[in-house]
PDB file of C-alpha atoms in Angstrom:
ATOM      1  CA  MET A  43      10.508  -8.110 -32.002  1.00  0.00           C
ATOM      2  CA  LYS A  44      10.081 -10.265 -28.917  1.00  0.00           C
ATOM      3  CA  ILE A  45       8.280  -8.556 -26.033  1.00  0.00           C
ATOM      4  CA  SER A  46       8.778  -9.867 -22.504  1.00  0.00           C
ATOM      5  CA  ILE A  47       5.931  -9.351 -20.040  1.00  0.00           C
ATOM      6  CA  ILE A  48       6.583  -9.880 -16.336  1.00  0.00           C
ATOM      7  CA  THR A  49       3.837 -10.635 -13.824  1.00  0.00           C
ATOM      8  CA  VAL A  50       4.683 -10.492 -10.134  1.00  0.00           C
ATOM      9  CA  VAL A  51       2.239 -12.273  -7.859  1.00  0.00           C
ATOM     10  CA  TYR A  52       1.756 -13.258  -4.239  1.00  0.00           C
ATOM     11  CA  ASN A  53      -1.462 -14.831  -2.948  1.00  0.00           C
ATOM     12  CA  ALA A  54      -3.645 -13.402  -5.716  1.00  0.00           C
ATOM     13  CA  GLU A  55      -5.972 -16.340  -6.351  1.00  0.00           C
ATOM     14  CA  LEU A  56      -8.893 -13.970  -6.969  1.00  0.00           C
ATOM     15  CA  TYR A  57      -7.179 -12.011  -9.736  1.00  0.00           C
ATOM     16  CA  ILE A  58      -4.335 -13.925 -11.377  1.00  0.00           C
ATOM     17  CA  LYS A  59      -6.622 -15.679 -13.884  1.00  0.00           C
ATOM     18  CA  ASP A  60      -7.826 -12.346 -15.322  1.00  0.00           C
ATOM     19  CA  CYS A  61      -4.261 -11.101 -15.631  1.00  0.00           C
ATOM     20  CA  ILE A  62      -2.940 -14.208 -17.388  1.00  0.00           C
ATOM     21  CA  GLU A  63      -5.876 -14.473 -19.765  1.00  0.00           C
ATOM     22  CA  SER A  64      -5.515 -10.835 -20.804  1.00  0.00           C
ATOM     23  CA  ILE A  65      -1.990 -11.675 -21.968  1.00  0.00           C
ATOM     24  CA  ILE A  66      -2.515 -15.020 -23.656  1.00  0.00           C
ATOM     25  CA  VAL A  67      -5.321 -13.642 -25.868  1.00  0.00           C
ATOM     26  CA  GLN A  68      -3.032 -10.973 -27.339  1.00  0.00           C
ATOM     27  CA  SER A  69      -2.864 -11.049 -31.109  1.00  0.00           C
ATOM     28  CA  TYR A  70       0.850 -10.268 -31.122  1.00  0.00           C
ATOM     29  CA  ASN A  71       3.595 -12.870 -31.292  1.00  0.00           C
ATOM     30  CA  PRO A  72       6.230 -13.458 -29.958  1.00  0.00           C
ATOM     31  CA  ILE A  73       5.458 -12.660 -26.330  1.00  0.00           C
ATOM     32  CA  GLU A  74       7.750 -14.088 -23.667  1.00  0.00           C
ATOM     33  CA  TYR A  75       5.657 -14.431 -20.518  1.00  0.00           C
ATOM     34  CA  ILE A  76       7.421 -14.524 -17.155  1.00  0.00           C
ATOM     35  CA  ILE A  77       5.712 -15.032 -13.791  1.00  0.00           C
ATOM     36  CA  VAL A  78       7.560 -14.393 -10.543  1.00  0.00           C
ATOM     37  CA  ASP A  79       5.650 -15.702  -7.517  1.00  0.00           C
ATOM     38  CA  GLY A  80       6.689 -14.802  -3.989  1.00  0.00           C
ATOM     39  CA  GLY A  81       5.878 -18.232  -2.543  1.00  0.00           C
ATOM     40  CA  SER A  82       2.077 -18.058  -2.549  1.00  0.00           C
ATOM     41  CA  THR A  83       0.233 -20.159   0.014  1.00  0.00           C
ATOM     42  CA  ASP A  84      -3.268 -19.921  -1.485  1.00  0.00           C
ATOM     43  CA  GLN A  85      -4.464 -21.373  -4.826  1.00  0.00           C
ATOM     44  CA  THR A  86      -2.400 -18.987  -6.959  1.00  0.00           C
ATOM     45  CA  LEU A  87       0.138 -21.577  -8.116  1.00  0.00           C
ATOM     46  CA  ASN A  88      -2.571 -24.120  -8.912  1.00  0.00           C
ATOM     47  CA  ILE A  89      -4.269 -21.546 -11.142  1.00  0.00           C
ATOM     48  CA  ILE A  90      -0.982 -20.628 -12.824  1.00  0.00           C
ATOM     49  CA  GLU A  91      -0.324 -24.311 -13.503  1.00  0.00           C
ATOM     50  CA  GLN A  92      -3.390 -24.389 -15.769  1.00  0.00           C
ATOM     51  CA  TYR A  93      -1.631 -21.937 -18.116  1.00  0.00           C
ATOM     52  CA  LYS A  94       1.902 -23.328 -17.965  1.00  0.00           C
ATOM     53  CA  LYS A  95       2.138 -23.847 -21.744  1.00  0.00           C
ATOM     54  CA  TYR A  96       1.959 -20.062 -22.194  1.00  0.00           C
ATOM     55  CA  ILE A  97       4.616 -19.293 -19.584  1.00  0.00           C
ATOM     56  CA  LYS A  98       8.281 -19.208 -20.566  1.00  0.00           C
ATOM     57  CA  HIS A  99       9.638 -18.785 -17.032  1.00  0.00           C
ATOM     58  CA  LEU A 100       7.946 -19.423 -13.684  1.00  0.00           C
ATOM     59  CA  VAL A 101       9.801 -18.632 -10.467  1.00  0.00           C
ATOM     60  CA  SER A 102       8.216 -19.332  -7.079  1.00  0.00           C
ATOM     61  CA  GLU A 103      10.323 -18.409  -4.056  1.00  0.00           C
ATOM     62  CA  LYS A 104      10.577 -15.890  -1.250  1.00  0.00           C
ATOM     63  CA  ASP A 105      11.686 -12.445  -2.313  1.00  0.00           C
ATOM     64  CA  ASN A 106      12.383  -9.030  -0.832  1.00  0.00           C
ATOM     65  CA  GLY A 107       9.199  -7.449  -2.076  1.00  0.00           C
ATOM     66  CA  LEU A 108       7.546  -6.403  -5.319  1.00  0.00           C
ATOM     67  CA  TYR A 109      10.517  -4.714  -6.953  1.00  0.00           C
ATOM     68  CA  ASP A 110      12.973  -7.457  -6.063  1.00  0.00           C
ATOM     69  CA  ALA A 111      10.581  -9.848  -7.816  1.00  0.00           C
ATOM     70  CA  ILE A 112      10.346  -7.546 -10.850  1.00  0.00           C
ATOM     71  CA  ASN A 113      14.139  -7.414 -11.022  1.00  0.00           C
ATOM     72  CA  LYS A 114      14.233 -11.220 -11.063  1.00  0.00           C
ATOM     73  CA  GLY A 115      11.889 -11.148 -14.029  1.00  0.00           C
ATOM     74  CA  ILE A 116      14.000  -8.541 -15.839  1.00  0.00           C
ATOM     75  CA  ASN A 117      17.083 -10.684 -15.358  1.00  0.00           C
ATOM     76  CA  LEU A 118      15.257 -13.634 -16.952  1.00  0.00           C
ATOM     77  CA  ALA A 119      13.854 -11.631 -19.868  1.00  0.00           C
ATOM     78  CA  SER A 120      15.297 -12.105 -23.353  1.00  0.00           C
ATOM     79  CA  GLY A 121      12.884  -9.848 -25.260  1.00  0.00           C
ATOM     80  CA  GLU A 122      13.981  -6.598 -26.868  1.00  0.00           C
ATOM     81  CA  VAL A 123      11.230  -4.847 -24.916  1.00  0.00           C
ATOM     82  CA  ILE A 124      10.085  -5.402 -21.320  1.00  0.00           C
ATOM     83  CA  GLY A 125       6.718  -4.583 -19.747  1.00  0.00           C
ATOM     84  CA  ILE A 126       5.265  -5.205 -16.280  1.00  0.00           C
ATOM     85  CA  LEU A 127       1.697  -6.414 -15.686  1.00  0.00           C
ATOM     86  CA  ASN A 128       1.106  -7.309 -12.058  1.00  0.00           C
ATOM     87  CA  ALA A 129      -1.379  -9.890 -10.858  1.00  0.00           C
ATOM     88  CA  ASP A 130      -4.308  -7.520 -10.274  1.00  0.00           C
ATOM     89  CA  ASP A 131      -3.888  -5.696 -13.610  1.00  0.00           C
ATOM     90  CA  MET A 132      -5.321  -6.588 -17.033  1.00  0.00           C
ATOM     91  CA  LEU A 133      -4.560  -5.584 -20.592  1.00  0.00           C
ATOM     92  CA  VAL A 134      -7.588  -3.968 -22.262  1.00  0.00           C
ATOM     93  CA  GLY A 135      -8.396  -5.707 -25.540  1.00  0.00           C
ATOM     94  CA  ASN A 136      -6.481  -8.191 -27.660  1.00  0.00           C
ATOM     95  CA  ASN A 137      -4.293  -5.779 -29.612  1.00  0.00           C
ATOM     96  CA  VAL A 138      -2.496  -3.800 -26.903  1.00  0.00           C
ATOM     97  CA  ILE A 139       0.863  -5.516 -27.387  1.00  0.00           C
ATOM     98  CA  ALA A 140       0.502  -5.365 -31.176  1.00  0.00           C
ATOM     99  CA  GLU A 141       0.115  -1.584 -30.904  1.00  0.00           C
ATOM    100  CA  VAL A 142       3.124  -1.359 -28.584  1.00  0.00           C
ATOM    101  CA  ALA A 143       5.259  -3.340 -31.029  1.00  0.00           C
ATOM    102  CA  LYS A 144       4.013  -1.244 -33.952  1.00  0.00           C
ATOM    103  CA  ALA A 145       5.092   1.950 -32.197  1.00  0.00           C
ATOM    104  CA  PHE A 146       8.589   0.598 -31.607  1.00  0.00           C
ATOM    105  CA  ILE A 147       8.905  -0.641 -35.176  1.00  0.00           C
ATOM    106  CA  ILE A 148       7.557   2.468 -36.925  1.00  0.00           C
ATOM    107  CA  GLN A 149       9.595   4.866 -34.798  1.00  0.00           C
ATOM    108  CA  SER A 150      12.935   3.130 -34.673  1.00  0.00           C
ATOM    109  CA  GLU A 151      14.484   5.629 -32.231  1.00  0.00           C
ATOM    110  CA  THR A 152      11.780   5.008 -29.628  1.00  0.00           C
ATOM    111  CA  GLN A 153      13.118   3.520 -26.393  1.00  0.00           C
ATOM    112  CA  ALA A 154       9.842   3.371 -24.450  1.00  0.00           C
ATOM    113  CA  VAL A 155       6.109   3.296 -25.149  1.00  0.00           C
ATOM    114  CA  TYR A 156       3.278   4.130 -22.739  1.00  0.00           C
ATOM    115  CA  GLY A 157      -0.449   4.812 -22.832  1.00  0.00           C
ATOM    116  CA  ASP A 158      -3.620   5.332 -20.775  1.00  0.00           C
ATOM    117  CA  LEU A 159      -4.887   3.480 -17.721  1.00  0.00           C
ATOM    118  CA  ASN A 160      -8.103   2.992 -15.769  1.00  0.00           C
ATOM    119  CA  TYR A 161      -8.283   2.316 -12.053  1.00  0.00           C
ATOM    120  CA  ILE A 162     -11.212  -0.029 -11.478  1.00  0.00           C
ATOM    121  CA  LYS A 163     -12.957  -1.520  -8.457  1.00  0.00           C
ATOM    122  CA  PRO A 164     -11.630  -4.966  -7.496  1.00  0.00           C
ATOM    123  CA  ASP A 165     -14.820  -6.625  -8.766  1.00  0.00           C
ATOM    124  CA  LYS A 166     -14.464  -4.761 -12.130  1.00  0.00           C
ATOM    125  CA  SER A 167     -17.898  -3.163 -11.618  1.00  0.00           C
ATOM    126  CA  LYS A 168     -16.844   0.476 -11.929  1.00  0.00           C
ATOM    127  CA  ILE A 169     -14.087   2.742 -13.239  1.00  0.00           C
ATOM    128  CA  VAL A 170     -12.822   4.724 -10.266  1.00  0.00           C
ATOM    129  CA  ARG A 171     -10.271   6.902 -12.026  1.00  0.00           C
ATOM    130  CA  HIS A 172      -9.056   7.434 -15.592  1.00  0.00           C
ATOM    131  CA  TRP A 173      -5.378   8.260 -16.111  1.00  0.00           C
ATOM    132  CA  PRO A 174      -4.938   9.762 -19.585  1.00  0.00           C
ATOM    133  CA  SER A 175      -1.364  10.481 -20.583  1.00  0.00           C
ATOM    134  CA  LYS A 176       0.271  12.639 -23.266  1.00  0.00           C
ATOM    135  CA  GLN A 177       3.402  12.924 -25.351  1.00  0.00           C
ATOM    136  CA  ALA A 178       5.961  14.208 -22.875  1.00  0.00           C
ATOM    137  CA  GLY A 179       9.596  14.180 -21.868  1.00  0.00           C
ATOM    138  CA  TYR A 180      12.002  15.300 -19.199  1.00  0.00           C
ATOM    139  CA  ARG A 181      10.591  18.853 -19.016  1.00  0.00           C
ATOM    140  CA  GLU A 182       7.179  17.469 -18.075  1.00  0.00           C
ATOM    141  CA  ILE A 183       8.846  15.279 -15.446  1.00  0.00           C
ATOM    142  CA  GLU A 184      10.032  18.511 -13.810  1.00  0.00           C
ATOM    143  CA  LYS A 185       6.380  19.629 -13.622  1.00  0.00           C
ATOM    144  CA  GLY A 186       5.169  16.533 -11.780  1.00  0.00           C
ATOM    145  CA  TRP A 187       4.141  14.435 -14.790  1.00  0.00           C
ATOM    146  CA  MET A 188       4.834  10.724 -15.096  1.00  0.00           C
ATOM    147  CA  PRO A 189       3.486   7.946 -17.333  1.00  0.00           C
ATOM    148  CA  ALA A 190       1.298   5.252 -15.817  1.00  0.00           C
ATOM    149  CA  HIS A 191       3.826   2.611 -14.826  1.00  0.00           C
ATOM    150  CA  PRO A 192       1.688  -0.455 -15.748  1.00  0.00           C
ATOM    151  CA  THR A 193       1.447   0.859 -19.318  1.00  0.00           C
ATOM    152  CA  LEU A 194       5.181   1.403 -19.710  1.00  0.00           C
ATOM    153  CA  TYR A 195       7.179  -0.795 -22.111  1.00  0.00           C
ATOM    154  CA  ILE A 196      10.936  -0.183 -22.192  1.00  0.00           C
ATOM    155  CA  LYS A 197      13.784  -1.442 -24.344  1.00  0.00           C
ATOM    156  CA  ARG A 198      15.738  -4.064 -22.385  1.00  0.00           C
ATOM    157  CA  GLU A 199      19.008  -2.336 -23.273  1.00  0.00           C
ATOM    158  CA  LEU A 200      18.030   0.577 -21.017  1.00  0.00           C
ATOM    159  CA  PHE A 201      17.896  -1.686 -17.975  1.00  0.00           C
ATOM    160  CA  ASN A 202      21.303  -3.056 -18.934  1.00  0.00           C
ATOM    161  CA  ALA A 203      22.706   0.459 -19.247  1.00  0.00           C
ATOM    162  CA  HIS A 204      20.965   2.302 -16.406  1.00  0.00           C
ATOM    163  CA  GLY A 205      19.980  -0.334 -13.859  1.00  0.00           C
ATOM    164  CA  ASN A 206      16.850  -2.056 -12.581  1.00  0.00           C
ATOM    165  CA  TYR A 207      14.451  -1.037  -9.808  1.00  0.00           C
ATOM    166  CA  ALA A 208      16.183   0.327  -6.687  1.00  0.00           C
ATOM    167  CA  LEU A 209      15.278  -1.781  -3.661  1.00  0.00           C
ATOM    168  CA  ASP A 210      15.907   1.021  -1.170  1.00  0.00           C
ATOM    169  CA  MET A 211      13.148   3.252  -2.605  1.00  0.00           C
ATOM    170  CA  GLY A 212      10.158   1.414  -1.118  1.00  0.00           C
ATOM    171  CA  THR A 213       6.875   2.195  -2.886  1.00  0.00           C
ATOM    172  CA  ALA A 214       8.620   4.800  -5.080  1.00  0.00           C
ATOM    173  CA  ALA A 215      10.910   2.353  -6.878  1.00  0.00           C
ATOM    174  CA  ASP A 216       8.855   2.686 -10.069  1.00  0.00           C
ATOM    175  CA  TYR A 217       8.840   6.500  -9.798  1.00  0.00           C
ATOM    176  CA  ASP A 218      12.597   6.471  -9.200  1.00  0.00           C
ATOM    177  CA  LEU A 219      13.143   4.360 -12.321  1.00  0.00           C
ATOM    178  CA  ILE A 220      10.930   6.667 -14.397  1.00  0.00           C
ATOM    179  CA  LEU A 221      12.810   9.743 -13.136  1.00  0.00           C
ATOM    180  CA  ARG A 222      16.129   8.064 -13.886  1.00  0.00           C
ATOM    181  CA  PHE A 223      15.200   6.939 -17.399  1.00  0.00           C
ATOM    182  CA  PHE A 224      13.064   9.908 -18.501  1.00  0.00           C
ATOM    183  CA  HIS A 225      14.895  12.768 -16.792  1.00  0.00           C
ATOM    184  CA  THR A 226      18.474  11.773 -16.042  1.00  0.00           C
ATOM    185  CA  TYR A 227      19.038   9.786 -19.256  1.00  0.00           C
ATOM    186  CA  LYS A 228      16.340  11.525 -21.348  1.00  0.00           C
ATOM    187  CA  LEU A 229      15.090   8.436 -23.124  1.00  0.00           C
ATOM    188  CA  LYS A 230      13.036   8.836 -26.285  1.00  0.00           C
ATOM    189  CA  ALA A 231       9.462   7.786 -25.497  1.00  0.00           C
ATOM    190  CA  THR A 232       6.280   7.489 -27.553  1.00  0.00           C
ATOM    191  CA  TYR A 233       2.771   8.004 -26.211  1.00  0.00           C
ATOM    192  CA  LEU A 234       0.046   5.668 -27.492  1.00  0.00           C
ATOM    193  CA  GLN A 235      -3.374   7.306 -27.311  1.00  0.00           C
ATOM    194  CA  LEU A 236      -4.796   3.977 -26.221  1.00  0.00           C
ATOM    195  CA  LEU A 237      -6.389   2.553 -23.085  1.00  0.00           C
ATOM    196  CA  MET A 238      -3.869  -0.161 -22.301  1.00  0.00           C
ATOM    197  CA  VAL A 239      -4.468  -1.373 -18.739  1.00  0.00           C
ATOM    198  CA  ASN A 240      -7.261  -1.792 -16.197  1.00  0.00           C
ATOM    199  CA  MET A 241      -5.674  -1.678 -12.756  1.00  0.00           C
ATOM    200  CA  ARG A 242      -7.560  -2.716  -9.634  1.00  0.00           C
ATOM    201  CA  THR A 243      -7.516  -0.245  -6.752  1.00  0.00           C
ATOM    202  CA  GLY A 244      -5.915  -1.049  -3.414  1.00  0.00           C
ATOM    203  CA  GLY A 245      -2.161  -0.627  -3.950  1.00  0.00           C
ATOM    204  CA  ALA A 246       0.378  -0.801  -1.135  1.00  0.00           C
ATOM    205  CA  SER A 247       0.923   2.966  -1.116  1.00  0.00           C
ATOM    206  CA  ASN A 248      -2.794   3.783  -0.573  1.00  0.00           C
ATOM    207  CA  LYS A 249      -3.887   1.537   2.286  1.00  0.00           C
ATOM    208  CA  ASN A 250      -4.098   4.141   5.055  1.00  0.00           C
ATOM    209  CA  ILE A 251      -2.767   7.522   6.193  1.00  0.00           C
ATOM    210  CA  ALA A 252       0.528   6.012   7.364  1.00  0.00           C
ATOM    211  CA  SER A 253       1.132   4.355   3.984  1.00  0.00           C
ATOM    212  CA  LEU A 254       0.223   7.571   2.149  1.00  0.00           C
ATOM    213  CA  LEU A 255       2.728   9.558   4.213  1.00  0.00           C
ATOM    214  CA  ASN A 256       5.360   6.908   3.637  1.00  0.00           C
ATOM    215  CA  ALA A 257       4.684   7.067  -0.111  1.00  0.00           C
ATOM    216  CA  LEU A 258       5.182  10.866  -0.025  1.00  0.00           C
ATOM    217  CA  ARG A 259       8.503  10.432   1.747  1.00  0.00           C
ATOM    218  CA  ASN A 260       9.632   7.857  -0.788  1.00  0.00           C
ATOM    219  CA  ASP A 261       8.572  10.052  -3.739  1.00  0.00           C
ATOM    220  CA  TYR A 262      10.518  12.985  -2.270  1.00  0.00           C
ATOM    221  CA  LYS A 263      13.552  10.742  -1.818  1.00  0.00           C
ATOM    222  CA  ALA A 264      13.311   9.675  -5.471  1.00  0.00           C
ATOM    223  CA  LEU A 265      13.109  13.301  -6.628  1.00  0.00           C
ATOM    224  CA  LYS A 266      16.148  14.255  -4.565  1.00  0.00           C
ATOM    225  CA  ARG A 267      18.144  11.234  -5.707  1.00  0.00           C
ATOM    226  CA  ASN A 268      17.527  12.101  -9.342  1.00  0.00           C
ATOM    227  CA  LYS A 269      18.320  15.791  -8.803  1.00  0.00           C
ATOM    228  CA  ILE A 270      14.926  17.063  -9.960  1.00  0.00           C
ATOM    229  CA  PRO A 271      14.749  20.862  -9.446  1.00  0.00           C
ATOM    230  CA  ASN A 272      12.283  22.135  -6.795  1.00  0.00           C
ATOM    231  CA  PRO A 273      11.321  18.663  -5.516  1.00  0.00           C
ATOM    232  CA  ILE A 274       8.637  19.828  -3.063  1.00  0.00           C
ATOM    233  CA  TRP A 275       6.868  21.807  -5.793  1.00  0.00           C
ATOM    234  CA  VAL A 276       7.142  18.856  -8.195  1.00  0.00           C
ATOM    235  CA  LEU A 277       5.713  16.511  -5.571  1.00  0.00           C
ATOM    236  CA  LEU A 278       2.791  18.873  -4.978  1.00  0.00           C
ATOM    237  CA  LYS A 279       2.102  19.129  -8.726  1.00  0.00           C
ATOM    238  CA  LYS A 280       2.290  15.342  -9.047  1.00  0.00           C
ATOM    239  CA  LYS A 281      -0.362  14.858  -6.380  1.00  0.00           C
ATOM    240  CA  LEU A 282      -2.631  17.677  -7.585  1.00  0.00           C
ATOM    241  CA  SER A 283      -2.569  16.359 -11.152  1.00  0.00           C
ATOM    242  CA  LYS A 284      -4.479  13.292 -10.005  1.00  0.00           C
ATOM    243  CA  LEU A 285      -7.556  15.313  -9.040  1.00  0.00           C
ATOM    244  CA  SER A 286      -8.655  15.743 -12.637  1.00  0.00           C
ATOM    245  CA  GLN A 287      -8.572  11.973 -13.161  1.00  0.00           C
ATOM    246  CA  PHE A 288     -11.566  11.256 -10.923  1.00  0.00           C
TER     247      PHE A 288
END
């Protein structure tokens, strides 16, 4: 089973090395590694060049944001399974992808695999928040649950059948895709009780009050688009569920 991993990057010279090295040390093979760069103007591309023998596809050009870049990577991917690991994220340990593959192989009906995530300070000095997940499905989606997106590995056939990331959803494009796949199409997913990803804090949806309000609006739009019952209540539950992670 070939697993495609997509890294989207733009001016991440401080972090891209950690991300790449967390992938190339994985014990599993074959991994198809795809990097989509948004036209970086710092040293990012020079750093990537040092690892070019591990990279199947490298695209460097202007894009229409994070999710447009991810979609480019999906369109290039030839693996049976696709995962996303952005430039400021890192896989935890050398066997994460081996465990993902094992879950798909053992449970042949599984269409997606996900696990646990830590938010860490940018300098990796401290865990800020731990996001443990659970075995769940569309009913839990209706209660505000979602898997940690950076830990989510999905069969490529689902993208072919149900579409990529919607570019009109802003910061909620990943939430919209999860709602679509998990709730609307009720994919069969498997939870790995495994810390899979360390994710640096400082995402686009958490910069300031204005960005937080915009993220709420986008989440609500995603819930409405996917016809989730009681969207305001679900949104409230989604936000409150994060309190226990600190």
